[in-house]
Amino acid sequence: MRVTMIGAGYVGLVSGACFSEFGVHVTCVDMDEDKIKRLKGGEIPIFEPGLDQLVASNMEAGRLSFTTALDTAVAEADAVFIAVGTPSRRGDGHADLSYVYAAAAEIARALDGYTVIVTKSTVPVGTGDEVANIISKTRPDAEFDVVSNPEFLREGSAIGDFMRPDRVVIGTTSERAREVMQALYRPLYLIETPILFTERRTAELIKYAANSFLAVKITFINEIADLCEKAGADVQDVARGMGLDGRIGSKFLHAGPGYGGSCFPKDTLALVRTAEQYGAPVHIVDTVVGINDARKRAMAGRVIEACGGSVKGKSVAVLGLTFKPNTDDMRDAPSLDIVPALQAAGAAVRAFDPEGMDEARKLLDGVEWCDDAYQTMDGADAVVIITEWNQFRLLDLERAKSLLKRPVMVDLRNIYKAEDMALAGFRYYSIGRPPSEES
Ligand code: NAD
Ligand code: UGA
């Protein structure tokens, strides 16, 4: 079995490496020459735990290779996966499908013999039909099926998510394509992963419905957190009390600064637009998009409040910039709203992130970049934790206190306990829990 992966980004590279680990011969194609050059040289262009070893061992075993030459890679493949980006289209929020359609046309020109073309990119319902049209029009002689196989992995735990998924969704009604997909995912059958075969349009919609539901769940607990603050309750206990109900589940009930990342923000918006187009609006998701955007913008206000109502002329230490830990991805990260808002309010921002600094430097101006958490806090009037990297969970609080001008911490991820912070002498503000004064 030979697989070609078009797009060697977060999803293409991880999926390609994991399929090669299953024993499949995989060629990853990317139009970004620099990315391919680095990959060929054994360098991983993104930060994803475990990916470097997985890529290295499968390259060594001769099952994983990288190229910019799409034609040859497609001609040799039994299945070609489209794993290119589908960002928000500027101006209207629809998914920008130009990369998917361009890839489809390129694939069509190179097809040789029956091939399954699999859309792994997150695409609106009906995109598979258009991909099939493009291929038929470009190559009326081509023998192919187009399958939807949405990906549910998370950045930071991508390999585990791919190797041991909750489920695999495969959208096709072609028996021939189904056999190819079954063969590819055979290792997951062996560990009894549910494999859900559906019609193609249904598979496409499952992906948006799942991401949007999770975004709604997070937004729900975020609003409950705001209520907890006013009502004197503790959102973490509320989340625990809710999550123990098997019908609700405890996952994705962590209150925070609002969801970010390369997927929830763009996918919720795209679902809203698709639903409008079909005349079946998803009001709940539309509302969530607005609430989450406003929440991210409002987070700087919490820091300003913690600093006594103004940060003018003050120095704020920011720990964590990526949209979540264990990734270098800065796409739609809450920090991109919070840092500029603090600067606009007159603060000087010092910041550190374990893996996201290279990306952050391109996106944030006027920040003093630091080498670690303690250097960041040195001389600052307050520290704000935006991303819950493990190394921020067990800071030496004595040392932190001695470095800070004032012992003020705003913890937007609730990684500390209010009682511990009070004992350590901090004025501590978190999400959905009463603030604590230094004792
Ligand atoms: P990405 O931007 O990291 O990678 C996309 C890659 O595709 C880039 O390297 C780009 O150069 C390449 N590319 C674009 N057009 C090409 C072409 N015609 N030929 C060859 N290469 C081409 O994107 P990503 O984060 O991997 O996301 C890809 C898709 O997967 C999106 O639809 C996304 O919504 C979906 N998805 C992402 C995640 C995630 O965690 N990032 C998870 C599930 C699904
Ligand atoms: C998300 C989904 O979890 C994946 O299943 C999906 O494949 C992926 O989007 C996608 O379609 O690309 P990811 O964006 O990598 O994965 O990260 P998540 O762990 O889902 O976190 C997204 C955002 O929500 C982060 O900003 C995170 O901090 C926030 N979040 C998550 C919360 O604020 N609270 C929670 O309880 C969980």
XYZ file of C-alpha atoms and ligand atoms in Angstrom:
520
model
C 0.000 0.000 0.000
C 1.381 3.408 -0.967
C 0.009 6.647 0.363
C 0.759 10.196 -0.711
C 0.003 13.045 1.649
C -0.457 16.459 0.027
C 0.506 19.096 2.617
C 3.150 18.373 5.251
C 1.767 20.654 7.960
C 0.516 19.682 11.434
C -1.985 17.170 10.070
C -0.209 15.927 6.937
C 3.105 15.362 8.647
C 1.638 13.648 11.706
C -0.770 11.500 9.652
C 1.974 10.621 7.176
C 4.403 9.642 9.920
C 1.732 7.586 11.735
C 0.638 5.721 8.585
C 4.298 4.899 7.904
C 4.540 3.589 11.466
C 1.605 1.286 10.565
C 3.838 -0.135 7.819
C 2.495 1.844 4.858
C 4.863 3.520 2.364
C 4.185 7.237 2.649
C 5.383 10.174 0.583
C 4.658 13.611 1.997
C 4.434 16.359 -0.613
C 4.580 20.048 0.138
C 4.862 23.058 -2.139
C 7.012 24.784 0.506
C 10.525 23.958 -0.699
C 12.191 25.070 2.501
C 9.925 22.816 4.590
C 10.733 19.799 2.400
C 14.439 20.574 2.459
C 14.399 20.682 6.253
C 12.372 17.479 6.497
C 14.728 15.676 4.131
C 17.594 16.809 6.353
C 15.893 15.277 9.387
C 14.639 18.582 10.820
C 11.020 18.830 11.980
C 9.571 22.240 11.079
C 6.917 22.188 13.834
C 6.996 21.362 17.529
C 4.922 18.258 18.232
C 6.001 15.888 21.027
C 7.379 12.570 19.735
C 7.218 13.535 16.067
C 10.985 13.808 15.574
C 11.636 10.195 16.630
C 8.666 8.871 14.648
C 9.788 10.647 11.472
C 13.444 9.660 11.933
C 12.757 5.955 12.515
C 10.363 5.648 9.587
C 12.665 7.559 7.237
C 15.430 5.206 8.255
C 13.202 2.195 7.610
C 12.591 3.577 4.108
C 8.816 3.935 4.602
C 8.602 7.733 4.833
C 9.941 10.251 2.327
C 9.453 13.905 1.424
C 9.272 15.668 -1.909
C 7.991 18.735 -3.717
C 7.330 16.614 -6.831
C 3.602 15.967 -6.580
C 3.301 14.242 -9.977
C 5.468 11.211 -9.306
C 4.207 10.818 -5.751
C 0.566 10.835 -6.905
C 1.119 8.521 -9.856
C 2.584 5.832 -7.575
C -0.082 6.072 -4.832
C -3.078 3.862 -4.014
C -4.492 6.652 -1.867
C -3.770 10.384 -2.011
C -4.680 12.422 1.069
C -5.404 16.130 0.791
C -4.155 17.694 4.043
C -3.703 21.316 2.987
C -4.915 24.327 4.961
C -8.528 25.568 4.927
C -8.189 28.928 6.689
C -10.956 31.487 7.129
C -11.578 33.364 3.926
C -10.753 36.986 4.603
C -13.849 39.137 4.792
C -16.631 36.569 5.088
C -15.454 33.714 7.349
C -16.226 30.921 4.870
C -13.572 28.210 4.658
C -11.054 29.190 1.986
C -11.016 26.142 -0.271
C -8.551 27.471 -2.822
C -5.718 25.225 -1.549
C -7.942 22.147 -1.608
C -9.186 22.823 -5.134
C -5.695 23.647 -6.401
C -4.422 20.384 -4.919
C -7.338 18.479 -6.514
C -6.465 19.849 -9.976
C -2.792 18.986 -9.524
C -3.659 15.479 -8.331
C -5.995 14.967 -11.307
C -3.251 15.732 -13.807
C -0.939 13.165 -12.205
C -3.358 10.254 -11.584
C -2.294 6.880 -12.920
C -4.675 3.950 -12.405
C -7.461 3.636 -9.809
C -6.738 5.964 -6.881
C -8.650 6.905 -3.766
C -8.504 10.645 -3.110
C -9.093 11.319 0.558
C -9.975 14.703 2.002
C -8.376 14.948 5.431
C -8.510 18.743 5.514
C -11.538 20.094 7.345
C -13.905 21.065 4.541
C -17.538 22.229 4.398
C -20.261 19.804 3.467
C -20.312 19.313 -0.306
C -16.604 19.965 -0.877
C -15.993 16.317 -1.798
C -18.528 16.694 -4.627
C -16.582 19.663 -5.993
C -13.243 17.844 -5.642
C -14.734 14.969 -7.670
C -16.004 17.454 -10.308
C -12.585 19.077 -10.617
C -10.914 15.713 -11.081
C -13.464 14.455 -13.642
C -13.257 17.691 -15.617
C -9.447 17.795 -15.587
C -9.075 14.090 -16.352
C -12.243 12.587 -17.836
C -10.387 9.259 -18.164
C -9.356 9.037 -14.492
C -10.470 6.100 -12.346
C -10.973 7.377 -8.807
C -13.179 7.821 -5.764
C -13.251 10.809 -3.435
C -13.556 9.925 0.267
C -13.989 12.176 3.287
C -11.818 11.147 6.248
C -11.818 14.091 8.678
C -9.025 14.257 11.220
C -9.713 14.699 14.944
C -6.177 14.899 16.350
C -5.188 17.707 18.711
C -1.929 19.551 18.538
C 0.357 18.652 21.412
C -1.005 15.099 21.640
C -1.314 14.481 17.926
C 0.511 11.160 17.684
C -1.444 9.515 20.506
C -4.687 10.909 19.079
C -3.897 9.491 15.633
C -2.684 6.095 16.865
C -5.446 5.618 19.442
C -8.385 7.710 18.248
C -11.865 7.680 19.797
C -13.130 6.882 16.304
C -12.303 7.075 12.634
C -14.892 8.544 10.294
C -14.875 7.479 6.646
C -17.341 9.013 4.223
C -17.837 6.993 1.066
C -20.406 4.827 -0.637
C -17.880 3.175 -2.964
C -17.096 -0.417 -2.017
C -13.734 -0.223 -3.766
C -12.700 2.889 -1.817
C -13.987 1.354 1.404
C -11.670 -1.628 0.937
C -8.638 0.628 0.479
C -9.552 2.668 3.571
C -10.167 -0.482 5.608
C -6.745 -1.806 4.644
C -5.111 1.479 5.629
C -6.762 1.624 9.039
C -6.427 -2.122 9.740
C -4.035 -1.566 12.689
C -6.793 0.440 14.394
C -9.376 -2.307 13.830
C -7.063 -4.537 15.823
C -7.300 -2.215 18.838
C -11.083 -2.085 18.382
C -11.301 1.551 17.361
C -14.831 2.308 16.179
C -14.681 2.941 12.426
C -17.748 4.784 11.261
C -18.636 4.524 7.588
C -21.055 7.190 6.397
C -22.092 8.992 3.278
C -19.449 11.559 2.240
C -21.428 14.704 3.055
C -22.269 13.318 6.489
C -18.593 12.706 7.257
C -17.773 16.281 6.267
C -20.434 17.620 8.595
C -19.432 15.367 11.517
C -16.099 17.190 11.696
C -17.644 20.678 11.958
C -20.328 19.480 14.348
C -17.714 17.919 16.657
C -15.400 20.949 16.719
C -18.309 23.351 17.174
C -19.797 21.285 19.982
C -16.481 21.355 21.849
C -16.246 25.112 21.302
C -19.774 25.498 22.696
C -18.850 23.364 25.721
C -15.795 25.514 26.502
C -17.768 28.709 26.045
C -20.505 27.417 28.314
C -18.094 26.786 31.174
C -16.424 30.147 30.539
C -19.746 31.913 31.036
C -20.463 29.808 34.127
C -17.025 30.912 35.389
C -18.025 34.548 35.054
C -21.186 33.801 36.996
C -19.160 31.969 39.677
C -17.024 35.061 40.161
C -20.070 37.242 40.766
C -21.904 34.666 42.869
C -18.963 33.539 45.004
C -18.772 29.980 43.654
C -15.837 27.947 42.341
C -16.018 26.999 38.654
C -13.638 24.080 39.030
C -15.931 22.430 41.530
C -18.917 23.260 39.344
C -17.152 21.660 36.350
C -16.296 18.599 38.419
C -19.862 18.328 39.650
C -21.189 18.597 36.117
C -18.557 16.396 34.491
C -19.191 13.425 36.749
C -22.550 13.131 35.036
C -21.750 10.581 32.324
C -24.067 12.375 29.940
C -21.964 15.543 30.212
C -18.404 14.260 30.694
C -15.543 16.106 32.351
C -13.485 16.930 29.271
C -13.414 20.410 27.738
C -14.859 21.998 30.858
C -11.733 23.964 31.787
C -12.566 27.635 32.028
C -9.966 29.927 30.542
C -9.270 32.980 28.413
C -11.343 31.708 25.468
C -10.534 29.032 22.907
C -7.910 29.724 20.262
C -5.898 27.729 17.771
C -5.919 26.942 14.106
C -9.243 25.138 14.176
C -12.028 26.072 16.594
C -12.124 29.764 15.651
C -12.137 29.158 11.889
C -14.325 26.035 11.967
C -17.068 27.523 14.136
C -17.224 30.538 11.838
C -17.249 28.375 8.711
C -20.099 26.247 10.111
C -22.101 29.402 10.803
C -21.588 30.528 7.194
C -22.425 27.098 5.715
C -25.575 26.855 7.812
C -26.660 30.324 6.688
C -26.102 29.279 3.097
C -28.405 26.285 3.557
C -31.018 28.405 5.324
C -30.628 26.399 8.555
C -28.776 28.797 10.866
C -26.862 27.413 13.854
C -27.631 30.266 16.248
C -25.896 28.639 19.180
C -22.561 28.430 17.331
C -22.973 31.944 15.948
C -23.451 33.248 19.495
C -20.456 31.281 20.762
C -18.205 32.819 18.087
C -19.133 36.315 19.307
C -18.805 35.441 22.999
C -15.385 33.876 22.515
C -14.008 36.790 20.489
C -15.218 39.242 23.127
C -13.796 37.094 25.922
C -10.301 37.049 24.460
C -10.433 40.828 24.030
C -11.671 41.306 27.604
C -8.874 39.306 29.265
C -6.437 42.237 29.327
C -9.003 44.061 31.486
C -8.533 41.461 34.211
C -4.823 42.180 34.323
C -5.440 45.920 34.397
C -7.901 45.472 37.265
C -5.426 43.297 39.167
C -2.874 46.094 38.777
C -5.186 48.541 40.539
C -7.069 49.865 37.518
C -4.169 50.963 35.351
C -1.058 49.429 33.794
C 0.226 52.740 32.467
C 3.987 52.797 32.963
C 3.881 49.330 34.544
C 5.681 46.197 33.474
C 3.679 42.993 32.936
C 5.317 39.557 32.739
C 3.518 37.191 30.353
C 4.091 33.434 30.692
C 2.893 31.389 27.723
C 1.932 32.686 24.289
C 0.846 29.664 22.220
C -2.873 28.834 22.040
C -2.287 25.766 24.227
C 0.747 23.971 25.692
C 2.973 21.491 23.820
C 2.747 23.260 20.503
C 4.513 26.161 18.823
C 1.283 27.150 17.070
C 0.266 30.767 17.617
C -2.762 30.801 15.303
C -5.624 32.721 16.966
C -3.913 32.415 20.366
C -5.543 34.499 23.142
C -2.117 36.103 23.708
C -2.502 37.867 20.353
C -5.418 39.830 21.830
C -4.108 40.184 25.365
C -0.550 41.426 24.750
C -1.453 44.270 22.330
C -4.328 45.352 24.609
C -1.947 45.583 27.577
C 0.502 47.566 25.469
C -2.287 49.878 24.287
C -3.164 50.485 27.944
C 0.405 51.655 28.555
C 2.102 48.490 29.874
C 5.568 47.322 28.935
C 5.240 43.587 28.228
C 7.981 41.039 28.908
C 7.217 37.531 27.692
C 8.398 33.953 27.526
C 7.033 30.808 25.888
C 8.881 27.472 25.833
C 8.260 26.748 22.128
C 6.279 29.602 20.605
C 8.776 32.475 20.674
C 9.890 32.222 17.024
C 6.311 32.466 15.802
C 5.345 35.019 18.455
C 8.166 37.355 17.421
C 6.605 37.586 13.957
C 3.181 38.437 15.339
C 3.790 40.663 18.367
C 5.670 43.972 18.345
C 7.360 45.857 21.140
C 7.669 42.888 23.512
C 10.779 42.303 25.588
C 11.558 38.627 24.930
C 12.935 36.646 27.861
C 14.726 33.323 28.233
C 12.696 31.766 31.046
C 9.873 32.387 33.489
C 12.065 33.941 36.189
C 13.830 36.379 33.876
C 10.382 37.405 32.618
C 9.142 38.189 36.124
C 12.252 40.160 37.090
C 11.113 43.687 37.987
C 7.546 43.228 36.701
C 4.508 44.683 38.478
C 2.429 41.571 37.822
C 2.672 38.175 36.158
C -0.030 36.722 33.922
C -0.175 33.067 32.921
C -1.804 32.768 29.500
C -0.794 29.211 28.537
C -0.580 26.308 31.004
C 2.824 24.868 30.062
C 3.926 22.271 32.626
C 7.003 24.286 33.552
C 4.737 27.110 34.815
C 2.773 24.787 37.105
C 5.401 24.499 39.782
C 7.131 27.848 39.875
C 9.370 28.585 42.841
C 6.935 31.058 44.386
C 9.459 32.478 46.860
C 11.809 33.268 44.020
C 8.973 34.636 41.882
C 7.896 36.906 44.731
C 11.408 38.210 45.262
C 11.757 39.016 41.547
C 8.395 40.721 41.069
C 7.962 44.347 42.105
C 4.558 43.400 43.470
C 3.330 39.866 44.248
C 0.425 39.908 41.805
C -0.471 36.907 39.659
C -3.280 36.646 37.116
C -3.696 32.968 36.283
C -5.941 32.640 33.216
C -5.672 28.817 33.308
C -6.345 28.097 36.988
C -3.138 26.121 37.441
C -2.612 27.249 41.041
C -4.754 26.917 44.142
C -5.968 30.173 45.652
C -5.088 28.995 49.212
C -1.504 28.142 48.217
C -1.054 31.481 46.518
C -2.414 33.346 49.533
C -0.019 31.419 51.791
C 2.840 32.289 49.455
C 1.912 35.941 49.847
C 0.458 36.588 46.425
C -2.529 38.622 45.367
C -3.926 35.960 43.080
C -6.628 36.275 40.448
C -7.915 33.315 38.465
C -10.923 32.376 36.353
C -14.249 31.632 37.991
C -12.873 31.505 41.519
C -12.848 34.159 44.220
C -9.618 36.234 44.235
C -7.274 35.693 47.183
C -5.373 38.351 49.079
C -1.874 37.724 50.417
C -2.014 36.451 53.987
P -0.782 23.704 7.903
O -0.937 25.095 7.447
O 0.091 23.389 9.064
O -0.239 22.802 6.682
C -0.752 22.850 5.366
C 0.405 22.550 4.412
O -0.114 22.359 3.103
C 1.424 23.696 4.295
O 2.720 23.207 4.595
C 1.326 24.138 2.822
O 2.571 24.552 2.277
C 0.829 22.867 2.165
N 0.149 23.045 0.873
C -0.876 23.879 0.567
N -1.240 23.692 -0.723
C -0.455 22.709 -1.232
C -0.371 22.065 -2.504
N -1.183 22.372 -3.513
N 0.574 21.112 -2.681
C 1.410 20.784 -1.668
N 1.366 21.349 -0.442
C 0.438 22.296 -0.225
O -2.260 23.166 8.162
P -2.745 22.070 9.232
O -2.823 22.680 10.578
O -1.978 20.814 9.022
O -4.255 21.851 8.744
C -4.550 21.177 7.543
C -6.029 20.846 7.528
O -6.324 19.899 8.556
C -6.968 22.027 7.790
O -8.122 21.862 7.025
C -7.290 21.907 9.263
O -8.540 22.485 9.581
C -7.347 20.407 9.426
N -7.051 19.937 10.786
C -6.024 20.494 11.491
C -5.717 20.021 12.772
C -4.608 20.626 13.582
O -4.479 20.267 14.754
N -3.781 21.514 13.050
C -6.453 18.949 13.301
C -7.490 18.391 12.544
C -7.774 18.896 11.282
C -9.085 20.820 18.301
C -9.896 19.548 18.595
O -9.753 19.221 19.976
C -9.403 18.379 17.743
O -10.223 17.236 17.973
C -9.502 18.780 16.278
O -8.991 17.770 15.446
C -8.698 20.047 16.054
O -9.195 21.106 16.919
C -8.850 20.511 14.645
O -9.874 20.350 14.031
O -7.848 21.027 14.150
P -6.674 21.743 18.998
O -7.122 23.010 18.348
O -5.331 21.193 18.678
O -7.729 20.575 18.667
O -6.677 21.952 20.558
P -7.720 21.764 21.765
O -7.060 20.950 22.807
O -9.048 21.323 21.297
O -7.832 23.256 22.312
C -8.420 24.292 21.546
C -8.550 25.540 22.376
O -9.536 25.376 23.386
C -7.266 25.938 23.110
O -7.107 27.332 23.059
C -7.505 25.472 24.534
O -6.789 26.198 25.486
C -8.998 25.702 24.659
N -9.639 24.855 25.681
C -9.704 23.506 25.507
C -10.190 25.452 26.813
O -10.136 26.686 26.986
N -10.804 24.644 27.744
C -10.891 23.299 27.595
O -11.488 22.635 28.482
C -10.323 22.716 26.454
